[in-house]
Every structure is written in structure tokens, then in C-alpha cells.
mmCIF file of C-alpha atoms in Angstrom:
data_model
loop_
_atom_site.group_PDB
_atom_site.id
_atom_site.type_symbol
_atom_site.label_atom_id
_atom_site.label_comp_id
_atom_site.label_asym_id
_atom_site.label_seq_id
_atom_site.Cartn_x
_atom_site.Cartn_y
_atom_site.Cartn_z
ATOM 1 C CA MET Z 872 121.580 145.381 109.690
ATOM 2 C CA VAL Z 873 119.702 147.130 106.852
ATOM 3 C CA SER Z 874 115.955 146.689 107.203
ATOM 4 C CA GLN Z 875 113.800 146.008 104.197
ATOM 5 C CA LEU Z 876 110.100 146.239 103.360
ATOM 6 C CA ASP Z 877 109.955 143.362 100.918
ATOM 7 C CA PHE Z 878 107.389 141.009 102.506
ATOM 8 C CA PHE Z 879 106.601 137.742 100.726
ATOM 9 C CA ALA Z 880 104.419 135.502 102.949
ATOM 10 C CA SER Z 881 104.152 131.740 103.202
ATOM 11 C CA ALA Z 882 101.617 129.736 105.148
ATOM 12 C CA VAL Z 883 103.665 129.075 108.319
ATOM 13 C CA ALA Z 884 101.920 128.942 111.654
ATOM 14 C CA PRO Z 885 102.991 131.722 114.008
ATOM 15 C CA THR Z 886 105.021 130.980 117.134
ATOM 16 C CA ALA Z 887 104.792 134.308 118.880
ATOM 17 C CA ALA Z 888 101.319 135.758 118.175
ATOM 18 C CA LYS Z 889 98.291 134.819 120.184
ATOM 19 C CA ALA Z 890 94.951 134.347 118.579
ATOM 20 C CA ALA Z 891 92.701 137.340 118.941
ATOM 21 C CA ARG Z 892 88.946 137.450 119.236
ATOM 22 C CA ALA Z 893 86.621 139.671 117.283
ATOM 23 C CA ARG Z 894 82.882 140.162 117.748
ATOM 24 C CA VAL Z 895 81.073 140.522 114.484
ATOM 25 C CA GLY Z 896 77.333 141.409 114.274
ATOM 26 C CA VAL Z 897 75.206 139.192 112.038
ATOM 27 C CA ARG Z 898 71.928 140.895 111.193
ATOM 28 C CA GLY Z 899 70.356 137.827 109.452
ATOM 29 C CA GLY Z 900 68.633 136.750 112.747
ATOM 30 C CA GLN Z 901 69.646 139.581 115.017
ATOM 31 C CA ALA Z 902 72.394 137.218 116.353
ATOM 32 C CA GLU Z 903 75.953 137.982 117.165
ATOM 33 C CA THR Z 904 78.677 135.428 116.391
ATOM 34 C CA ASP Z 905 82.193 135.251 117.906
ATOM 35 C CA LEU Z 906 84.645 134.665 115.096
ATOM 36 C CA ASP Z 907 88.168 133.555 115.804
ATOM 37 C CA GLU Z 908 90.464 135.683 113.683
ATOM 38 C CA GLU Z 909 93.105 132.994 113.596
ATOM 39 C CA ALA Z 910 90.537 130.484 112.405
ATOM 40 C CA MET Z 911 89.566 132.880 109.719
ATOM 41 C CA ALA Z 912 93.134 133.231 108.612
ATOM 42 C CA ARG Z 913 93.581 129.452 108.525
ATOM 43 C CA HIS Z 914 90.391 129.131 106.443
ATOM 44 C CA LEU Z 915 91.633 131.638 103.920
ATOM 45 C CA GLU Z 916 94.973 129.852 103.637
ATOM 46 C CA ALA Z 917 93.256 126.446 103.258
ATOM 47 C CA THR Z 918 91.583 127.699 100.055
ATOM 48 C CA GLY Z 919 94.914 127.980 98.372
ATOM 49 C CA SER Z 920 94.038 131.419 97.072
ATOM 50 C CA TYR Z 921 95.444 133.490 100.016
ATOM 51 C CA ARG Z 922 98.549 133.769 102.074
ATOM 52 C CA VAL Z 923 98.104 135.548 105.434
ATOM 53 C CA LEU Z 924 100.721 137.599 107.338
ATOM 54 C CA ARG Z 925 100.393 137.625 111.097
ATOM 55 C CA LYS Z 926 101.708 140.663 113.093
ATOM 56 C CA LEU Z 927 104.833 139.667 114.893
ATOM 57 C CA LEU Z 928 104.567 140.318 118.595
ATOM 58 C CA PRO Z 929 107.715 140.609 120.653
ATOM 59 C CA ARG Z 930 108.423 137.715 123.055
ATOM 60 C CA GLU Z 931 107.890 138.319 126.705
ATOM 61 C CA ILE Z 932 110.870 139.547 128.753
ATOM 62 C CA VAL Z 933 111.265 137.295 131.807
ATOM 63 C CA LYS Z 934 112.717 138.120 135.212
ATOM 64 C CA ASP Z 935 113.758 134.596 136.017
ATOM 65 C CA ALA Z 936 114.962 132.528 133.030
ATOM 66 C CA ARG Z 937 114.150 128.858 132.858
ATOM 67 C CA PRO Z 938 116.918 126.442 133.897
ATOM 68 C CA GLY Z 939 118.629 124.396 131.246
ATOM 69 C CA PHE Z 940 119.716 127.313 129.093
ATOM 70 C CA PRO Z 941 123.085 128.279 130.565
ATOM 71 C CA ARG Z 942 124.347 130.507 127.779
ATOM 72 C CA GLN Z 943 123.354 134.024 126.796
ATOM 73 C CA ALA Z 944 123.384 135.753 123.409
ATOM 74 C CA ILE Z 945 122.380 139.148 122.196
ATOM 75 C CA ILE Z 946 120.890 140.206 118.932
ATOM 76 C CA LEU Z 947 122.115 143.705 118.025
ATOM 77 C CA ASP Z 948 121.098 146.204 115.469
ATOM 78 C CA THR Z 949 122.460 149.658 114.776
ATOM 79 C CA GLU Z 950 121.276 152.598 112.739
ATOM 80 C CA THR Z 951 124.013 154.946 111.541
ATOM 81 C CA THR Z 952 124.562 158.195 109.726
ATOM 82 C CA GLY Z 953 126.259 156.322 106.752
ATOM 83 C CA LEU Z 954 128.227 153.307 105.687
ATOM 84 C CA ASN Z 955 131.798 154.199 106.744
ATOM 85 C CA HIS Z 956 132.589 153.258 110.343
ATOM 86 C CA ARG Z 957 135.611 155.620 110.355
ATOM 87 C CA SER Z 958 133.616 158.728 109.474
ATOM 88 C CA ASP Z 959 129.969 157.979 110.184
ATOM 89 C CA GLU Z 960 128.326 157.494 113.569
ATOM 90 C CA ILE Z 961 125.801 155.315 115.387
ATOM 91 C CA ILE Z 962 122.498 157.092 115.987
ATOM 92 C CA GLU Z 963 120.576 154.117 117.460
ATOM 93 C CA VAL Z 964 121.400 150.839 119.114
ATOM 94 C CA GLY Z 965 118.959 148.040 119.793
ATOM 95 C CA VAL Z 966 119.766 144.935 121.771
ATOM 96 C CA ILE Z 967 117.783 141.950 123.046
ATOM 97 C CA ALA Z 968 119.377 139.372 125.308
ATOM 98 C CA PHE Z 969 118.214 135.781 125.376
ATOM 99 C CA THR Z 970 119.382 132.438 126.800
ATOM 100 C CA PHE Z 971 120.225 129.261 124.883
ATOM 101 C CA ASP Z 972 121.806 125.875 125.331
ATOM 102 C CA ASP Z 973 124.732 124.095 123.766
ATOM 103 C CA ALA Z 974 122.399 122.425 121.223
ATOM 104 C CA GLY Z 975 121.370 125.817 119.960
ATOM 105 C CA GLU Z 976 117.844 125.842 121.418
ATOM 106 C CA ILE Z 977 116.536 129.286 122.347
ATOM 107 C CA GLY Z 978 115.330 129.811 125.930
ATOM 108 C CA ASP Z 979 113.955 133.122 127.237
ATOM 109 C CA VAL Z 980 114.378 136.806 126.437
ATOM 110 C CA THR Z 981 116.068 138.270 129.563
ATOM 111 C CA GLY Z 982 116.732 141.872 128.623
ATOM 112 C CA VAL Z 983 116.113 144.661 126.077
ATOM 113 C CA TYR Z 984 117.732 147.999 125.438
ATOM 114 C CA GLY Z 985 117.120 150.541 122.772
ATOM 115 C CA GLY Z 986 118.657 154.013 122.704
ATOM 116 C CA LEU Z 987 119.273 157.015 120.477
ATOM 117 C CA GLN Z 988 122.488 158.998 120.104
ATOM 118 C CA GLN Z 989 122.953 162.555 118.822
ATOM 119 C CA PRO Z 990 125.681 162.582 116.214
ATOM 120 C CA THR Z 991 128.244 165.373 115.863
ATOM 121 C CA ALA Z 992 126.776 166.356 112.508
ATOM 122 C CA PRO Z 993 123.136 166.477 111.252
ATOM 123 C CA ILE Z 994 121.612 163.191 110.069
ATOM 124 C CA PRO Z 995 121.598 163.060 106.252
ATOM 125 C CA ALA Z 996 118.088 163.255 104.683
ATOM 126 C CA GLU Z 997 118.535 159.868 103.032
ATOM 127 C CA ILE Z 998 119.210 158.229 106.425
ATOM 128 C CA THR Z 999 116.079 159.876 107.871
ATOM 129 C CA ARG Z 1000 114.102 158.548 104.903
ATOM 130 C CA LEU Z 1001 115.436 155.007 105.447
ATOM 131 C CA THR Z 1002 115.261 154.849 109.211
ATOM 132 C CA GLY Z 1003 112.594 157.390 110.186
ATOM 133 C CA ILE Z 1004 115.133 158.897 112.712
ATOM 134 C CA THR Z 1005 115.165 162.681 112.602
ATOM 135 C CA ASN Z 1006 117.528 165.237 114.036
ATOM 136 C CA GLU Z 1007 114.718 166.280 116.425
ATOM 137 C CA MET Z 1008 114.420 162.746 117.776
ATOM 138 C CA VAL Z 1009 118.161 162.470 118.659
ATOM 139 C CA ALA Z 1010 118.614 166.011 119.976
ATOM 140 C CA GLY Z 1011 120.208 165.747 123.395
ATOM 141 C CA GLN Z 1012 120.068 161.889 123.367
ATOM 142 C CA THR Z 1013 122.936 159.671 124.445
ATOM 143 C CA ILE Z 1014 123.119 155.890 124.563
ATOM 144 C CA ASP Z 1015 122.866 154.734 128.206
ATOM 145 C CA MET Z 1016 126.088 152.780 128.739
ATOM 146 C CA ALA Z 1017 125.022 151.818 132.261
ATOM 147 C CA ARG Z 1018 122.164 149.810 130.835
ATOM 148 C CA LEU Z 1019 123.848 148.628 127.670
ATOM 149 C CA THR Z 1020 127.155 147.393 129.203
ATOM 150 C CA PRO Z 1021 125.774 144.576 131.422
ATOM 151 C CA LEU Z 1022 123.899 143.070 128.413
ATOM 152 C CA ILE Z 1023 127.098 143.034 126.262
ATOM 153 C CA ASP Z 1024 129.429 141.894 129.108
ATOM 154 C CA SER Z 1025 127.340 138.815 129.841
ATOM 155 C CA ALA Z 1026 126.876 137.714 126.203
ATOM 156 C CA ASP Z 1027 128.612 134.511 124.998
ATOM 157 C CA LEU Z 1028 127.710 135.474 121.460
ATOM 158 C CA VAL Z 1029 126.764 138.745 119.706
ATOM 159 C CA ILE Z 1030 124.570 138.299 116.607
ATOM 160 C CA ALA Z 1031 124.008 140.936 113.969
ATOM 161 C CA HIS Z 1032 122.213 140.693 110.596
ATOM 162 C CA ASN Z 1033 125.247 141.729 108.638
ATOM 163 C CA ALA Z 1034 127.984 141.649 111.391
ATOM 164 C CA GLY Z 1035 130.550 142.877 108.858
ATOM 165 C CA PHE Z 1036 128.701 146.285 109.057
ATOM 166 C CA ASP Z 1037 127.641 146.361 112.691
ATOM 167 C CA ARG Z 1038 130.814 145.122 114.357
ATOM 168 C CA PRO Z 1039 133.198 147.796 113.066
ATOM 169 C CA PHE Z 1040 130.685 150.574 114.043
ATOM 170 C CA CYS Z 1041 130.207 149.056 117.511
ATOM 171 C CA GLU Z 1042 133.904 148.648 118.212
ATOM 172 C CA ALA Z 1043 134.502 152.240 117.087
ATOM 173 C CA PHE Z 1044 131.763 153.342 119.460
ATOM 174 C CA SER Z 1045 132.882 151.502 122.588
ATOM 175 C CA PRO Z 1046 135.459 148.932 123.693
ATOM 176 C CA ILE Z 1047 132.740 146.857 125.400
ATOM 177 C CA PHE Z 1048 132.108 145.289 121.943
ATOM 178 C CA CYS Z 1049 135.710 144.232 121.468
ATOM 179 C CA ASN Z 1050 136.956 140.707 122.362
ATOM 180 C CA LYS Z 1051 133.472 139.269 121.966
ATOM 181 C CA ALA Z 1052 132.408 136.325 119.774
ATOM 182 C CA TRP Z 1053 130.326 137.562 116.881
ATOM 183 C CA ALA Z 1054 128.035 135.785 114.500
ATOM 184 C CA CYS Z 1055 126.374 136.938 111.251
ATOM 185 C CA SER Z 1056 122.846 135.778 110.570
ATOM 186 C CA VAL Z 1057 123.257 136.805 106.884
ATOM 187 C CA SER Z 1058 126.444 134.873 105.934
ATOM 188 C CA GLU Z 1059 126.444 132.009 108.479
ATOM 189 C CA VAL Z 1060 122.941 130.625 107.783
ATOM 190 C CA ASP Z 1061 122.131 128.914 104.499
ATOM 191 C CA TRP Z 1062 118.775 130.640 103.982
ATOM 192 C CA SER Z 1063 118.430 129.383 100.414
ATOM 193 C CA ALA Z 1064 118.620 125.737 101.575
ATOM 194 C CA ARG Z 1065 115.809 126.575 104.035
ATOM 195 C CA GLY Z 1066 113.534 127.744 101.207
ATOM 196 C CA PHE Z 1067 113.978 131.439 101.504
ATOM 197 C CA GLU Z 1068 114.202 133.689 98.419
ATOM 198 C CA GLY Z 1069 116.805 136.003 100.035
ATOM 199 C CA SER Z 1070 118.602 136.862 103.210
ATOM 200 C CA LYS Z 1071 117.279 140.430 103.718
ATOM 201 C CA LEU Z 1072 115.316 140.654 106.881
ATOM 202 C CA GLY Z 1073 112.175 141.605 105.029
ATOM 203 C CA TYR Z 1074 112.276 138.382 103.000
ATOM 204 C CA LEU Z 1075 112.893 136.332 106.099
ATOM 205 C CA ILE Z 1076 110.077 137.906 108.098
ATOM 206 C CA GLY Z 1077 107.569 137.786 105.202
ATOM 207 C CA GLN Z 1078 108.346 134.269 104.160
ATOM 208 C CA SER Z 1079 108.003 133.171 107.788
ATOM 209 C CA GLY Z 1080 104.471 134.406 107.775
ATOM 210 C CA TYR Z 1081 104.840 137.665 109.686
ATOM 211 C CA PHE Z 1082 104.909 141.435 109.251
ATOM 212 C CA HIS Z 1083 106.401 143.883 111.695
ATOM 213 C CA ASP Z 1084 107.085 147.569 112.085
ATOM 214 C CA GLY Z 1085 110.616 147.646 110.752
ATOM 215 C CA HIS Z 1086 113.359 150.223 110.519
ATOM 216 C CA ARG Z 1087 113.768 150.604 114.251
ATOM 217 C CA ALA Z 1088 116.535 148.723 115.980
ATOM 218 C CA VAL Z 1089 114.752 146.821 118.740
ATOM 219 C CA ASP Z 1090 111.824 145.903 116.474
ATOM 220 C CA ASP Z 1091 114.223 144.405 114.020
ATOM 221 C CA CYS Z 1092 115.997 142.437 116.737
ATOM 222 C CA PHE Z 1093 112.768 140.850 117.890
ATOM 223 C CA ALA Z 1094 111.872 140.043 114.304
ATOM 224 C CA LEU Z 1095 115.233 138.386 113.694
ATOM 225 C CA LEU Z 1096 114.930 136.332 116.928
ATOM 226 C CA GLU Z 1097 111.579 134.928 115.732
ATOM 227 C CA VAL Z 1098 113.003 133.940 112.393
ATOM 228 C CA LEU Z 1099 116.053 132.338 113.976
ATOM 229 C CA GLY Z 1100 113.936 130.272 116.379
ATOM 230 C CA GLN Z 1101 111.487 128.973 113.766
ATOM 231 C CA THR Z 1102 111.741 125.539 112.160
ATOM 232 C CA ARG Z 1103 110.362 125.384 108.650
ATOM 233 C CA PRO Z 1104 109.164 122.255 106.760
ATOM 234 C CA ARG Z 1105 111.956 119.925 105.764
ATOM 235 C CA SER Z 1106 114.306 121.502 108.309
ATOM 236 C CA THR Z 1107 115.572 119.500 111.247
ATOM 237 C CA ALA Z 1108 117.191 122.375 113.177
ATOM 238 C CA THR Z 1109 116.476 126.006 113.669
ATOM 239 C CA PRO Z 1110 118.465 128.734 111.892
ATOM 240 C CA PHE Z 1111 119.865 129.719 115.311
ATOM 241 C CA ALA Z 1112 121.269 126.234 115.843
ATOM 242 C CA GLU Z 1113 123.000 126.432 112.477
ATOM 243 C CA LEU Z 1114 124.261 129.889 113.256
ATOM 244 C CA HIS Z 1115 125.577 128.791 116.693
ATOM 245 C CA GLN Z 1116 127.449 125.789 115.119
ATOM 246 C CA ALA Z 1117 128.924 128.027 112.412
ATOM 247 C CA SER Z 1118 130.212 130.486 115.017
ATOM 248 C CA GLN Z 1119 132.269 127.694 116.630
ATOM 249 C CA ARG Z 1120 134.100 126.749 113.416
ATOM 250 C CA SER Z 1121 137.424 128.273 112.395
ATOM 251 C CA ARG Z 1122 137.866 129.875 108.985
ATOM 252 C CA VAL Z 1123 140.775 131.086 106.884
ATOM 253 C CA ARG Z 1124 141.278 134.248 104.894
ATOM 254 C CA ILE Z 1125 143.661 133.784 102.038
ATOM 255 C CA TYR Z 1126 145.230 136.815 100.318
ATOM 256 C CA ALA Z 1127 146.337 136.215 96.687
ATOM 257 C CA GLU Z 1128 149.093 138.835 96.930
ATOM 258 C CA ASN Z 1129 150.979 139.625 93.756
ATOM 259 C CA SER Z 1130 148.674 137.503 91.653
ATOM 260 C CA PRO Z 1131 148.950 138.118 87.885
ATOM 261 C CA PHE Z 1132 146.709 140.942 86.706
ATOM 262 C CA ASP Z 1133 145.233 138.877 83.935
ATOM 263 C CA MET Z 1134 143.985 136.340 86.507
ATOM 264 C CA LYS Z 1135 141.600 138.773 88.179
ATOM 265 C CA ASP Z 1136 138.522 137.499 86.392
ATOM 266 C CA GLN Z 1137 139.194 133.919 87.444
ATOM 267 C CA LEU Z 1138 139.705 135.041 91.075
ATOM 268 C CA LYS Z 1139 136.568 137.142 90.996
ATOM 269 C CA ALA Z 1140 134.535 134.216 89.552
ATOM 270 C CA ARG Z 1141 135.747 132.082 92.413
ATOM 271 C CA GLY Z 1142 134.479 134.480 95.021
ATOM 272 C CA TYR Z 1143 137.588 136.595 95.683
ATOM 273 C CA ARG Z 1144 137.150 140.240 96.647
ATOM 274 C CA TRP Z 1145 139.534 143.145 96.096
ATOM 275 C CA SER Z 1146 141.185 145.017 98.978
ATOM 276 C CA ASP Z 1147 142.950 148.249 98.138
ATOM 277 C CA GLY Z 1148 144.910 148.079 101.335
ATOM 278 C CA SER Z 1149 143.150 151.072 102.959
ATOM 279 C CA ASP Z 1150 141.435 148.908 105.554
ATOM 280 C CA GLY Z 1151 144.677 147.438 106.929
ATOM 281 C CA ARG Z 1152 144.491 144.259 104.859
ATOM 282 C CA PRO Z 1153 147.083 143.338 102.212
ATOM 283 C CA LYS Z 1154 146.457 145.045 98.807
ATOM 284 C CA SER Z 1155 145.261 141.937 96.978
ATOM 285 C CA TRP Z 1156 142.419 139.743 96.003
ATOM 286 C CA TRP Z 1157 141.192 137.719 99.041
ATOM 287 C CA VAL Z 1158 138.656 135.066 99.989
ATOM 288 C CA GLU Z 1159 137.391 133.678 103.274
ATOM 289 C CA LEU Z 1160 136.700 129.956 103.525
ATOM 290 C CA PRO Z 1161 136.114 127.156 106.078
ATOM 291 C CA GLU Z 1162 139.432 126.002 107.503
ATOM 292 C CA GLU Z 1163 139.105 122.562 105.997
ATOM 293 C CA LYS Z 1164 139.186 124.064 102.497
ATOM 294 C CA HIS Z 1165 142.554 125.700 103.054
ATOM 295 C CA ASP Z 1166 144.702 123.102 101.269
ATOM 296 C CA GLU Z 1167 142.213 122.845 98.283
ATOM 297 C CA GLU Z 1168 142.349 126.615 97.798
ATOM 298 C CA LEU Z 1169 146.099 126.784 97.943
ATOM 299 C CA HIS Z 1170 146.311 124.089 95.339
ATOM 300 C CA PHE Z 1171 143.959 126.122 93.091
ATOM 301 C CA LEU Z 1172 146.112 129.216 93.542
ATOM 302 C CA ARG Z 1173 149.365 127.407 92.870
ATOM 303 C CA THR Z 1174 148.165 125.520 89.826
ATOM 304 C CA GLU Z 1175 145.654 127.908 88.204
ATOM 305 C CA ILE Z 1176 146.811 131.425 89.278
ATOM 306 C CA TYR Z 1177 150.492 131.591 90.099
ATOM 307 C CA CYS Z 1178 151.547 128.433 88.243
ATOM 308 C CA TRP Z 1179 154.345 127.980 90.804
ATOM 309 C CA ASP Z 1180 154.617 126.903 94.456
ATOM 310 C CA ALA Z 1181 153.460 130.222 95.919
ATOM 311 C CA ASP Z 1182 152.814 130.715 99.632
ATOM 312 C CA PRO Z 1183 150.192 133.537 99.904
ATOM 313 C CA PRO Z 1184 149.489 135.092 103.311
ATOM 314 C CA VAL Z 1185 146.777 133.304 105.361
ATOM 315 C CA LYS Z 1186 144.918 134.569 108.392
ATOM 316 C CA TYR Z 1187 143.052 132.138 110.684
ATOM 317 C CA LEU Z 1188 139.783 133.450 112.089
ATOM 318 C CA THR Z 1189 137.377 132.526 114.907
ATOM 319 C CA ALA Z 1190 134.184 134.160 116.024
ATOM 320 C CA PHE Z 1191 136.265 136.472 118.194
ATOM 321 C CA ASP Z 1192 138.069 138.130 115.251
ATOM 322 C CA ARG Z 1193 135.649 137.555 112.359
ATOM 323 C CA PHE Z 1194 133.753 140.608 110.964
ATOM 324 C CA CYS Z 1195 136.329 143.085 112.358
ATOM 325 C CA ALA Z 1196 137.247 146.146 110.325
ATOM 326 C CA THR Z 1197 140.630 144.536 109.412
#
């Protein structure tokens, strides 16, 4: 997950923050008046001239979760020394565990872990600038697997905001992350249909009416949980419910192997991406689609690209193998 600082607020009532009280002295009659800060914020918003961001406060961690939420998910965030999971390393992991039900309703936060890890090489200056994590902070630090492992083992679903980035790093770091169902809150939620201007965490937090101290893993996890659990106007289900449903659907990855070179622009315009074969995938243009679009896409390839009855390689994917490195 790559944190952002782009905050664009909308007037959405907070779900996590409690109204604070402020005492303000009024000298006009030597009287003091208690002003409700939340009432002041609502007054400013009602004028139509202001939008107010509320500070996002983490949800309470409970010892005994409420009944009726039998499943458990985790939101995970990593900070790393770079973008390549084969050569770069994790320097921070943040995880929050929460319960949910089969309808996708969020229950309680049941666990939190955040830990730093000293890499084998110094942290690049650009990474320190982006994350705020310095070599001094990670010196002698190791991620506590005794605390992290139980949270991962009990999770029915692992959520990351860009799982295609976090999953390969996590699986390279420890086998506890393998053979888990993963979901991506960037690609598996239609944020645009929900009225958001982008899928970066900064946009989602700001347009949900909050601000938070970003760039640290656990803080970003709590921020994402709040956005996933919020229902906006004209929405009938939470983003988490949509994400949970998407994680249960199969998808197909179609590789347009040996496609004519002069067809590359048509493939790219249709959403295909190029693989050079270095990641273990076939060297070809490829696309990932819902399983129900398999026949339609094969028809396109055979009639518009190959112009013969080709049979390109197809890989079927579930949440257990999506977002892997290969």
C-alpha cells in the first residue's frame, strides 16, 4: 500500500470520532460558554462554504468480540526498501484483525500488530522521505513472528490496498502468508461508482471526511478499515461488503501468446498488459477478467487479433492465488 497526502474532503458524518468539548471564554458579559466542536463543524458545513475534515481515531480493540461475526479478516500494510520483491525488503509490517459476517458487515477489531525490521542494506533516502522510517529507527529491530503469526493464521481473508504489491513481498518474507485468501481494496472495489475521485488512500480518507497521520503501516490499516466500513449516500452496501463478494468470485487470466506484433495497440487499448516472461508468466500480452467473460474474450482474440481459431493459455484464479508474484 502506498500512502498519499492528497486529502479532498466531503461532508460525511464521522463514524469513529467522538465529539470533543471546548471551553471558550466570552468577555462580552464575563461569561463562559461551552461550545461543542462537532456542532461548530456541522454549522460550518451547513453554510455551504466549508468542508471539514475530522481526525480519524482508531477503533477500540476488544478482548471479547460480539457474537454474530464468525469470520476474521486482517488489513495488512507493508513499508519496503523498494518496489522489487525479489531484491528489496520489508522494513515495517502493520496488521489489524477484525471480525465480520457472511453478509460483509464488519464487527470488532480484535488484534493489532506493528513492527519494524532492519534490512540487510541501508534504507534508501527516497524511502525514508516517503515513509519517515530511518536507519536509526530500524537498527536492531526484527518483526515479532510470535505475535504476527496467530493473526495471520486465523484470518479467513487478507486485505491489502494494492495486494499485487504487498502479497509478493509478504510471501517472500514468510510462508505464513502463503495459501491464504487475499483481496485488494484498490482493484476489487468500484470506488468511482461510489463517488470517489481516485483509489489512493489519501483520496478515500479525505473524501470520507477524515484526515489521519499517514505513512505508518498500522495508521494506514485503521484508516482503510474506516473507509471500507462506511456507507456513502446512494450506496446500499459498504465497500467491504463489495470487496468480500469480489474475493469469492473466480477470475481468468488470458495470455495472448504469439499474437501479431501489429495488434499490440488493440490489445493495449483493451486493457492487456505486457509480460516479458521474467516473472514466470508466458512472454505475451495478458489480461485478467471475471470468469464469466472468458468466452467473450476468446471470441475477441480469435476474430480481431489472431483471425483464426486460436487457443491461448488460460489460468483460472481464486482469492487463494490472485495477486501472487506469478
